[in-house]
PDB file of C-alpha atoms in Angstrom:
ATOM      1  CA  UNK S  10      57.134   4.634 -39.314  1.00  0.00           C
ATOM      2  CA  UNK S  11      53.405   3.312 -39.931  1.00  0.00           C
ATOM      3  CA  UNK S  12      54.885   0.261 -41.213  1.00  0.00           C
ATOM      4  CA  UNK S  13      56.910  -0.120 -38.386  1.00  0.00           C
ATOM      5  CA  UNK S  14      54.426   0.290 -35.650  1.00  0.00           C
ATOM      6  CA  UNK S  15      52.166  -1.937 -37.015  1.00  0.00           C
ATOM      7  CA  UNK S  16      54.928  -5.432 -37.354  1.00  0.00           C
ATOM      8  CA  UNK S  17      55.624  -3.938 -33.525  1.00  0.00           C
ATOM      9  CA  UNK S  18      51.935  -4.413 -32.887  1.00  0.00           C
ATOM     10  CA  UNK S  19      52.111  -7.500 -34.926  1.00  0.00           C
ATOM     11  CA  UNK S  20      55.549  -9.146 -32.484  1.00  0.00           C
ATOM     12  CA  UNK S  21      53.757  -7.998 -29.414  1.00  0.00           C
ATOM     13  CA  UNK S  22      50.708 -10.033 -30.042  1.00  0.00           C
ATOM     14  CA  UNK S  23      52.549 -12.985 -31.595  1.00  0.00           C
ATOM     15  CA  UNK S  24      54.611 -12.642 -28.414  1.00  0.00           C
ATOM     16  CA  UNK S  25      51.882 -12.738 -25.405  1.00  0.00           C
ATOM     17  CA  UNK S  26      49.204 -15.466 -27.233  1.00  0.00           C
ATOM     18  CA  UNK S  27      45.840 -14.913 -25.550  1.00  0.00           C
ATOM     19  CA  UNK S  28      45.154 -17.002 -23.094  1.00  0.00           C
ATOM     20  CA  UNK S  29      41.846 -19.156 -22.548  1.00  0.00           C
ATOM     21  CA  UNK S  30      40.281 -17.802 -19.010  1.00  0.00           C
ATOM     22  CA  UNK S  31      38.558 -20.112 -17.030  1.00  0.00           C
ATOM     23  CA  UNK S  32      35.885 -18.221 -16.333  1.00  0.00           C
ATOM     24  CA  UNK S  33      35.609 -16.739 -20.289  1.00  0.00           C
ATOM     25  CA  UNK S  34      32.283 -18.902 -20.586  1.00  0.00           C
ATOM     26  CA  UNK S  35      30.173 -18.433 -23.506  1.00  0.00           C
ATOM     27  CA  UNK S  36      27.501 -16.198 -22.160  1.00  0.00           C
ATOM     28  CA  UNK S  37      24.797 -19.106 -23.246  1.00  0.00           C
ATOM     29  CA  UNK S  38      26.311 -21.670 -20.999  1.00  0.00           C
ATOM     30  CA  UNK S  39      26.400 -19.047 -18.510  1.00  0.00           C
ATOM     31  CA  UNK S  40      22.817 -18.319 -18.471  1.00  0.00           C
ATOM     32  CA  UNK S  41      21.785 -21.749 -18.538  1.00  0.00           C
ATOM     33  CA  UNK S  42      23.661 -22.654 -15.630  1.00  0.00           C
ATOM     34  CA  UNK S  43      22.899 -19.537 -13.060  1.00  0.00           C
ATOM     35  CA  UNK S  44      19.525 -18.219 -14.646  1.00  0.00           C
ATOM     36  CA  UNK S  45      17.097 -18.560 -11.680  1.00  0.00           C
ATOM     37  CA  UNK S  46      14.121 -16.968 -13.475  1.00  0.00           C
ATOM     38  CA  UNK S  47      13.766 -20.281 -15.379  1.00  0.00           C
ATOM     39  CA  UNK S  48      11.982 -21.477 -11.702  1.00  0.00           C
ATOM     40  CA  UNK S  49      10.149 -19.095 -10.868  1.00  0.00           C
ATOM     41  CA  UNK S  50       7.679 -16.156 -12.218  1.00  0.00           C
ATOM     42  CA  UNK S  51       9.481 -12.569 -12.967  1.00  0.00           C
ATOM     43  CA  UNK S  52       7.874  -9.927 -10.523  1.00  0.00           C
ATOM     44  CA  UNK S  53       6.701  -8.098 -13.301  1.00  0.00           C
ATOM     45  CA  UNK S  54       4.005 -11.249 -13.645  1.00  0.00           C
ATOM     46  CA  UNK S  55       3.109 -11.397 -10.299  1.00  0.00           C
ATOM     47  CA  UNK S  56       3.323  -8.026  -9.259  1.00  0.00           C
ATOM     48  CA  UNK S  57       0.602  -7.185 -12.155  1.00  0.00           C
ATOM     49  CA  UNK S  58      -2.292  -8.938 -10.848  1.00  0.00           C
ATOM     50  CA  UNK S  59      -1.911  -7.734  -7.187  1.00  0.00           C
ATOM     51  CA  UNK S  60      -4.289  -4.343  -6.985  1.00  0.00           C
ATOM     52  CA  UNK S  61      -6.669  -6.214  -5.007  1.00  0.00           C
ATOM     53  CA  UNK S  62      -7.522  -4.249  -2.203  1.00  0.00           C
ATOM     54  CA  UNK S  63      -7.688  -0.749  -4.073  1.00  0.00           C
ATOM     55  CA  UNK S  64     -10.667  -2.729  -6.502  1.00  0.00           C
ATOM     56  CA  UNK S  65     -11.895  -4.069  -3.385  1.00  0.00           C
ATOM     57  CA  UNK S  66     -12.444  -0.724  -1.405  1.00  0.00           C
ATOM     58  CA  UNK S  67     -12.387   1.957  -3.972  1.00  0.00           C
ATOM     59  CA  UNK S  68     -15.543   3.843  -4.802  1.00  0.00           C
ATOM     60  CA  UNK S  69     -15.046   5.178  -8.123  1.00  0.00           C
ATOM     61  CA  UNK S  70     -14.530   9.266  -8.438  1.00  0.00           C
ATOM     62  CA  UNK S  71     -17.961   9.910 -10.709  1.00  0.00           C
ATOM     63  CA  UNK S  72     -19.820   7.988  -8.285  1.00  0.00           C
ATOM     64  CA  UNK S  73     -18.143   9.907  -5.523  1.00  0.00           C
ATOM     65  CA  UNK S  74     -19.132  13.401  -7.727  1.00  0.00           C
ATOM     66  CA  UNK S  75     -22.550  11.930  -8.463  1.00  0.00           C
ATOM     67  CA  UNK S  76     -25.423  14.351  -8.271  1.00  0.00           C
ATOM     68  CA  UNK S  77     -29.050  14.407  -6.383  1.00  0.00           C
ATOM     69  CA  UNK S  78     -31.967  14.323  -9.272  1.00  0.00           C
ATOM     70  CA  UNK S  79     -33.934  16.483  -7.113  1.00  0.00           C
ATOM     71  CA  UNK S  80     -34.676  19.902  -8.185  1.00  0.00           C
ATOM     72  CA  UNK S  81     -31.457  21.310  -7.157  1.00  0.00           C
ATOM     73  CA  UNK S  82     -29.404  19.902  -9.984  1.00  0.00           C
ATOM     74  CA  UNK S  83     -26.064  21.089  -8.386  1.00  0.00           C
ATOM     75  CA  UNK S  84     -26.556  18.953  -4.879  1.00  0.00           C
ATOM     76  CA  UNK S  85     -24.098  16.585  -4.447  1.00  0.00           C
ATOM     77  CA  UNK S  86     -25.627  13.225  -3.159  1.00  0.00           C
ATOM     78  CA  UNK S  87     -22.969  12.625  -0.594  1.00  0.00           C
ATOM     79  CA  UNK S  88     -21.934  15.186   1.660  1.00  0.00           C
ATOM     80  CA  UNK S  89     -18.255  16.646   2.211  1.00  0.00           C
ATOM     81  CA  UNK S  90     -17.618  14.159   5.343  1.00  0.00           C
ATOM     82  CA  UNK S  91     -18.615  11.461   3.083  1.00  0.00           C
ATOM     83  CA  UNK S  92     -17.161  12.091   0.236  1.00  0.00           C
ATOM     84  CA  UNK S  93     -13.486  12.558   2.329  1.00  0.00           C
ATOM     85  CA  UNK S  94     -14.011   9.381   3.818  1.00  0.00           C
ATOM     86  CA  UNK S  95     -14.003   7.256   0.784  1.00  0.00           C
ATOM     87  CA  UNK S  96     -11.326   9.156  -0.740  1.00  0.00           C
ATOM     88  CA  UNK S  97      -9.698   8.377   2.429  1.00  0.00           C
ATOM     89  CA  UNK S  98     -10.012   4.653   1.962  1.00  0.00           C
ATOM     90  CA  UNK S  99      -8.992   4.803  -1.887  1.00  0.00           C
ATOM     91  CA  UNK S 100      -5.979   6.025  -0.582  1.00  0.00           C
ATOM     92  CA  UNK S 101      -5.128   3.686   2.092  1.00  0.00           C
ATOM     93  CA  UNK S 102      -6.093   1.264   0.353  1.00  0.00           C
ATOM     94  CA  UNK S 103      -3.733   2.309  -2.461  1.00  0.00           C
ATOM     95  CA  UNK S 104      -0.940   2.289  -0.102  1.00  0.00           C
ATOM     96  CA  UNK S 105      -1.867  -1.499   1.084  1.00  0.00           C
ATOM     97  CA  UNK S 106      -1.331  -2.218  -2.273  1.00  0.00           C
ATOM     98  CA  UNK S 107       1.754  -1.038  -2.271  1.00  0.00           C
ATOM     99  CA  UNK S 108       3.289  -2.803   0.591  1.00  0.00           C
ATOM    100  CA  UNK S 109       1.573  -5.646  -0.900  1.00  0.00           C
ATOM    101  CA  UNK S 110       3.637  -5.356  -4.151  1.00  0.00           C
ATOM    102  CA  UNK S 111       7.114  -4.743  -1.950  1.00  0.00           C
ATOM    103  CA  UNK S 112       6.141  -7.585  -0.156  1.00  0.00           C
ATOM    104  CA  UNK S 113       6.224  -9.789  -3.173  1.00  0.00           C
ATOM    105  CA  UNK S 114       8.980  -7.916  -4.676  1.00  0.00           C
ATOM    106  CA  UNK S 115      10.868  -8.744  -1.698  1.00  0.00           C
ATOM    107  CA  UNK S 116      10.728 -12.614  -1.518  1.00  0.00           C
ATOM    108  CA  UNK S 117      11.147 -13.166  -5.423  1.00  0.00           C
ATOM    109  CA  UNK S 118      14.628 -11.341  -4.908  1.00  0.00           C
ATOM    110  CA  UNK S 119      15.631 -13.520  -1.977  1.00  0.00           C
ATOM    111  CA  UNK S 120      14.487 -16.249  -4.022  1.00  0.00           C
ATOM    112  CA  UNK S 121      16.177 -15.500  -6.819  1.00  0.00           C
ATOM    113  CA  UNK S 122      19.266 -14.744  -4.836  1.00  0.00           C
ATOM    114  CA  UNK S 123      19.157 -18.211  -3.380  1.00  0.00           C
ATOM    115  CA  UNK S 124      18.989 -19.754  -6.472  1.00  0.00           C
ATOM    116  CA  UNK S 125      21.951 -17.878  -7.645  1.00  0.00           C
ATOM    117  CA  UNK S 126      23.981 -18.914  -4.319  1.00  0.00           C
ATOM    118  CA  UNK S 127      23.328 -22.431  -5.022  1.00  0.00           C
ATOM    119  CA  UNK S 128      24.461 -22.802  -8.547  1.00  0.00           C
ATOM    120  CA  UNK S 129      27.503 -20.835  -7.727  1.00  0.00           C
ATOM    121  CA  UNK S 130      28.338 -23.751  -5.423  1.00  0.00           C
ATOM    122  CA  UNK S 131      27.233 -26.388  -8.095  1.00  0.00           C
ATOM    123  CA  UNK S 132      29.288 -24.800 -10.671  1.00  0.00           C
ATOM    124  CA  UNK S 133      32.629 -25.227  -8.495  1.00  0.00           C
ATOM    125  CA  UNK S 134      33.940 -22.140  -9.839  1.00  0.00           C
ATOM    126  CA  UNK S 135      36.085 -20.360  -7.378  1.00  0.00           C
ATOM    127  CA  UNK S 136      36.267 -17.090  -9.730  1.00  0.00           C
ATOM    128  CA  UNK S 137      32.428 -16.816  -8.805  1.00  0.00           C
ATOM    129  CA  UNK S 138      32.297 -17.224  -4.775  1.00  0.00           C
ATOM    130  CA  UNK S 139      33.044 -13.874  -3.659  1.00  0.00           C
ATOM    131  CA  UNK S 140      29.702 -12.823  -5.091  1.00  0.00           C
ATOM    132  CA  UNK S 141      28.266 -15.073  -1.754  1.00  0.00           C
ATOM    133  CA  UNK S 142      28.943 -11.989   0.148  1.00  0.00           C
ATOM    134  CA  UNK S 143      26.718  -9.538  -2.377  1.00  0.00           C
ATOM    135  CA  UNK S 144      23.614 -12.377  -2.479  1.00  0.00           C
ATOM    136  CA  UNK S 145      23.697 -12.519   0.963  1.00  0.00           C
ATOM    137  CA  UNK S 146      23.308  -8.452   1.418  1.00  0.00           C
ATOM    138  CA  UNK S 147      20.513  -8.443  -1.415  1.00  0.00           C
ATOM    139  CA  UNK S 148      19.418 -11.785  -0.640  1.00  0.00           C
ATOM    140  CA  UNK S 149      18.669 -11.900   3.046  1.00  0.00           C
ATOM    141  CA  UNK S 150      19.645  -8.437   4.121  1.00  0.00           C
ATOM    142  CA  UNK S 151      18.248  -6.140   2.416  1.00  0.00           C
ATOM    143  CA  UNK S 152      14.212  -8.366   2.220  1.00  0.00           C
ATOM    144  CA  UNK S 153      14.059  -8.371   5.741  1.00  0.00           C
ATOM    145  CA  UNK S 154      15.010  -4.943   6.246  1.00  0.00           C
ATOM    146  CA  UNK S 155      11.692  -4.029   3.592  1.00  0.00           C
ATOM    147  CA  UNK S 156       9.725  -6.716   5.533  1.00  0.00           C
ATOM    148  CA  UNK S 157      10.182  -5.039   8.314  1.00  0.00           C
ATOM    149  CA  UNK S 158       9.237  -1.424   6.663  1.00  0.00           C
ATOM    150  CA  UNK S 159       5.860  -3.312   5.395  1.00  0.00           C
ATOM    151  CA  UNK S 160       4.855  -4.517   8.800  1.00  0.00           C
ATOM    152  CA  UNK S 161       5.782  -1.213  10.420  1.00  0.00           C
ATOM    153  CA  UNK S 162       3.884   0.552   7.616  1.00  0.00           C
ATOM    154  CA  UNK S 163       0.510  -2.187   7.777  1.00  0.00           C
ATOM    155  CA  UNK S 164       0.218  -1.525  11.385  1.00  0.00           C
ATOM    156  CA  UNK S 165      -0.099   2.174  10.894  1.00  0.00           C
ATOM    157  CA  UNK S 166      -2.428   1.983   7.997  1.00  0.00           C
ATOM    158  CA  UNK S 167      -4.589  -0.760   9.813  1.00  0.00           C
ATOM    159  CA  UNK S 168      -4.891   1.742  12.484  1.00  0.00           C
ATOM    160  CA  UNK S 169      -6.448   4.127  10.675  1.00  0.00           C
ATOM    161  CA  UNK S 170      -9.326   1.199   9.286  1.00  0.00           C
ATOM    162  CA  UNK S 171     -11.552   1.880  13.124  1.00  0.00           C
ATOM    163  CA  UNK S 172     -11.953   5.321  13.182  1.00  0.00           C
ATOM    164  CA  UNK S 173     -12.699   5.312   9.201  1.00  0.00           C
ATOM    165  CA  UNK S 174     -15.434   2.312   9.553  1.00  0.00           C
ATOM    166  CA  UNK S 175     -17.059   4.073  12.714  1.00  0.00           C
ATOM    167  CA  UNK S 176     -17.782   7.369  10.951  1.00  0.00           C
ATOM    168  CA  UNK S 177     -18.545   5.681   7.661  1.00  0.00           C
ATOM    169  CA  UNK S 178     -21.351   3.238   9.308  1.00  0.00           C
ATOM    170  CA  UNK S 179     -22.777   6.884  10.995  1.00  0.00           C
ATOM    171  CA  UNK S 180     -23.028   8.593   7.328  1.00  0.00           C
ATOM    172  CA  UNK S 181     -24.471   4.902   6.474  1.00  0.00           C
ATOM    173  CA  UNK S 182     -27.467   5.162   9.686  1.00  0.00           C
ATOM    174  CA  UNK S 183     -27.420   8.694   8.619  1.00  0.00           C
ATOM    175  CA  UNK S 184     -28.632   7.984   4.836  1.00  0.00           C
ATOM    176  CA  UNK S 185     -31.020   5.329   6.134  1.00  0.00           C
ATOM    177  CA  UNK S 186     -32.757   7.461   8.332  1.00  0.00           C
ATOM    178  CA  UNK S 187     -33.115  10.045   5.537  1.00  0.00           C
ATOM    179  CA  UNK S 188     -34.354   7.361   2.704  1.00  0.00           C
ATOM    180  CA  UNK S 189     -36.908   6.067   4.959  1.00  0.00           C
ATOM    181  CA  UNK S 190     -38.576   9.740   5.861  1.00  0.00           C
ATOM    182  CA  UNK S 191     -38.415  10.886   1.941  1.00  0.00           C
ATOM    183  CA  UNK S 192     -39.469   7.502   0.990  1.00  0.00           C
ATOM    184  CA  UNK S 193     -42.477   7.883   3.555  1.00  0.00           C
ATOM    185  CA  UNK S 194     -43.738  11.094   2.415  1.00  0.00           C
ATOM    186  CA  UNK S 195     -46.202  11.472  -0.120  1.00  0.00           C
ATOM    187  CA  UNK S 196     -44.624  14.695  -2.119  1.00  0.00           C
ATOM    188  CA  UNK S 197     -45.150  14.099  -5.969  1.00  0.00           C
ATOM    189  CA  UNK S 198     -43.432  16.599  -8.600  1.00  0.00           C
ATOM    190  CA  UNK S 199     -39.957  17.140  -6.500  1.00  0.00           C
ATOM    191  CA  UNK S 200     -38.038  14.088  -7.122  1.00  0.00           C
ATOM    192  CA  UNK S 201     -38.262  13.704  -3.112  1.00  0.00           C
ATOM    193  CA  UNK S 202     -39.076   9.525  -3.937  1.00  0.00           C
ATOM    194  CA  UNK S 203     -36.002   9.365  -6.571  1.00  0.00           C
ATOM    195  CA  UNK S 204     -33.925  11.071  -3.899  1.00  0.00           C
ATOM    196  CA  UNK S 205     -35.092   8.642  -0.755  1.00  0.00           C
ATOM    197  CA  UNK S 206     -33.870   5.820  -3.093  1.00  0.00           C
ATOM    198  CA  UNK S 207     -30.818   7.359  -4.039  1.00  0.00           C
ATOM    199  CA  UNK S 208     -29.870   8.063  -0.025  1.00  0.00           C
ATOM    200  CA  UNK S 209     -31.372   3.889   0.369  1.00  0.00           C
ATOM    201  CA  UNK S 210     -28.710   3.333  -2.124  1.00  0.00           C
ATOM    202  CA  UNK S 211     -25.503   5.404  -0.674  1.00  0.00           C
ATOM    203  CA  UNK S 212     -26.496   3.449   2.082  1.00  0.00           C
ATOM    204  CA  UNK S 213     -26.058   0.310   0.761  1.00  0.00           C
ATOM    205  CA  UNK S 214     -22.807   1.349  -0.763  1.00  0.00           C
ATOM    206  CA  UNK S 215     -21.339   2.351   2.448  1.00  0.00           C
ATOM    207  CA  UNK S 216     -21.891  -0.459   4.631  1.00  0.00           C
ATOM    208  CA  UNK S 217     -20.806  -2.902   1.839  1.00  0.00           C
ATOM    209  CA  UNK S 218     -17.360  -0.804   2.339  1.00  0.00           C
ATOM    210  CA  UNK S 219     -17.351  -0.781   5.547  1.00  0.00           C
ATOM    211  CA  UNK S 220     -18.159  -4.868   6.018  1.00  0.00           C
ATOM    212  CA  UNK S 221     -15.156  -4.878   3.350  1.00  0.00           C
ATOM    213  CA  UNK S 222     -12.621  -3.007   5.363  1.00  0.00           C
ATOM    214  CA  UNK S 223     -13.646  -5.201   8.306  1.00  0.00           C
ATOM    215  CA  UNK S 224     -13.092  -8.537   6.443  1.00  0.00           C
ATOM    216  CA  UNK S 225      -9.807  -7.098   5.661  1.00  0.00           C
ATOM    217  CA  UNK S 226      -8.722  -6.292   9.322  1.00  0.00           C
ATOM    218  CA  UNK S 227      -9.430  -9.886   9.755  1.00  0.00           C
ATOM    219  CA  UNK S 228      -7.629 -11.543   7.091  1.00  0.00           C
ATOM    220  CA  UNK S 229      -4.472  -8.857   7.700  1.00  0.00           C
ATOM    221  CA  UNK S 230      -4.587  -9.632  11.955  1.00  0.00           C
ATOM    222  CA  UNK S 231      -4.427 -13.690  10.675  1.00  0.00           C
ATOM    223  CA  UNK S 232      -2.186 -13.248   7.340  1.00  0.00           C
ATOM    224  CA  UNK S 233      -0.382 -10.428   6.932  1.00  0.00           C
ATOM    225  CA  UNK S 234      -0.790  -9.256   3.505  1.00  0.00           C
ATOM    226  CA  UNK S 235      -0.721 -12.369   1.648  1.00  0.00           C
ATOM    227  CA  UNK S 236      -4.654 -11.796   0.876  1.00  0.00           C
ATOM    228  CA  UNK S 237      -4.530 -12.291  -3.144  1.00  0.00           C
ATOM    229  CA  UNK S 238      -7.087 -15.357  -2.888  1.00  0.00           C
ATOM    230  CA  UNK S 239      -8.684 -14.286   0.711  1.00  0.00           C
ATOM    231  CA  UNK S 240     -11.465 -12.255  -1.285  1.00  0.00           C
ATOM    232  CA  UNK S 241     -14.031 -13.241  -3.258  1.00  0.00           C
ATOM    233  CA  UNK S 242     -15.884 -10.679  -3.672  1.00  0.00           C
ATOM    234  CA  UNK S 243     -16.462  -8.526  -7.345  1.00  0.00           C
ATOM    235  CA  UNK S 244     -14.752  -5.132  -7.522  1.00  0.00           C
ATOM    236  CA  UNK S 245     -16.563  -1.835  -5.823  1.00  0.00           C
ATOM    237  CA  UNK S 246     -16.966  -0.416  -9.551  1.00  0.00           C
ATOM    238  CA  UNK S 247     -18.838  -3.647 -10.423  1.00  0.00           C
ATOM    239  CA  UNK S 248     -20.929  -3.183  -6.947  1.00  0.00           C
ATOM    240  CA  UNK S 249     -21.441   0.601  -8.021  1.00  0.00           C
ATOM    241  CA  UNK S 250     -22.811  -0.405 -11.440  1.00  0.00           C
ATOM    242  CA  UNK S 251     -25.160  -3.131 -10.217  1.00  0.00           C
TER     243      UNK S 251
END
């Protein structure tokens, strides 16, 4: 009975010869001819440069936590307001990023999906045009609808950058005030002269991220997000270590 099945087998597939499909392409030839990441950067490159803003407006956490060198070695130098605040911005300036990188996301996939659309119609295969329909939903569809998230998200965000610069330049007039009286009086042994420099300092540090969010509002109002070479400034850890 083995013997038997197997010269069945054998008739059936001497009977029904396979047949060359049109559309059997070596898988080579196939990537060669519809492979649209051969004009174009993968979002994985571009997306891996673009956490601008959060280097541009984050205070790092241990200078956040940083502590007075007064006598009282467990004051804080910034206060609880303060310290919220630019937590505040790390975070919305975390989610700018983010839009940013859906953004880009978003166009490379259109563009990709154009590219695909048009070598589908260069190929002249017919076997291949119904996938039109499916580029044009991922292609068109599908990016606007997450452009239109982003610029319903940036608004709300940007919204937020007023309030946050107003009662960051107070803790800024605040610290100034407070430098220049400790820096005035003539105390010696309590680390009051350290601590008025410190305050001048935080100072410092504060308006430079408030002029930053500012410049921001600016290029966003004119731009949109497309910011990556809007900014030459170094990085806020780089300002913090200076």
């Amino acid at each position: 009975p083995e013997i038997a099945s197997e010269n069945k087998a054998t008739n059936a597939s001497s009977e029904f010869p396979a047949v060359s499909s049109p559309i059997n392409l070596p898988l080579e030839n196939k990537r060669q001819r519809i492979d649209p990441t051969q004009s174009y950067n993968t979002p994985e490159e571009n997306l891996s440069s673009f956490n601008a803003i959060e280097s541009l407006l984050s205070v790092p956490i241990p200078y956040i936590c940083h502590k007075t060198s007064s006598q009282n070695k467990n004051a804080h130098l910034l206060s609880r307001m303060e310290a919220s605040l630019l937590l505040q911005i790390t975070t919305l300036a975390y989610e700018l990023d983010t839009l940013l990188q859906m953004s880009i996301e978003a166009v490379e996939i259109s563009h990709a999906c154009k590219l695909f659309s048009n070598n589908i119609d260069e190929s002249r295969n017919v076997f291949l045009r119904p996938l039109h329909c499916l580029l044009h939903t991922h292609g068109r569809v599908i990016p606007q609808q997450v452009v239109q998230h982003v610029q319903n998200h940036l608004e709300g965000i940007l919204g937020h950058f007023p309030v946050v610069v107003q009662s960051l330049r107070q803790c800024a007039e605040q610290n100034w005030s407070v430098s220049n009286a400790l820096l005035g009086m003539s105390v010696d042994g309590l680390g009051v002269g350290m601590l008025g420099k410190e305050k001048g300092l935080l100072a410092e540090l504060e308006e430079e991220v408030c002029k930053r969010m500012e410049g921001l509002m600016d290029v966003c109002n004119q731009n949109g997000l497309m910011i990556e070479n809007s900014f030459d400034e170094e990085s806020m850890e780089c300002f913090c270590e200076r």
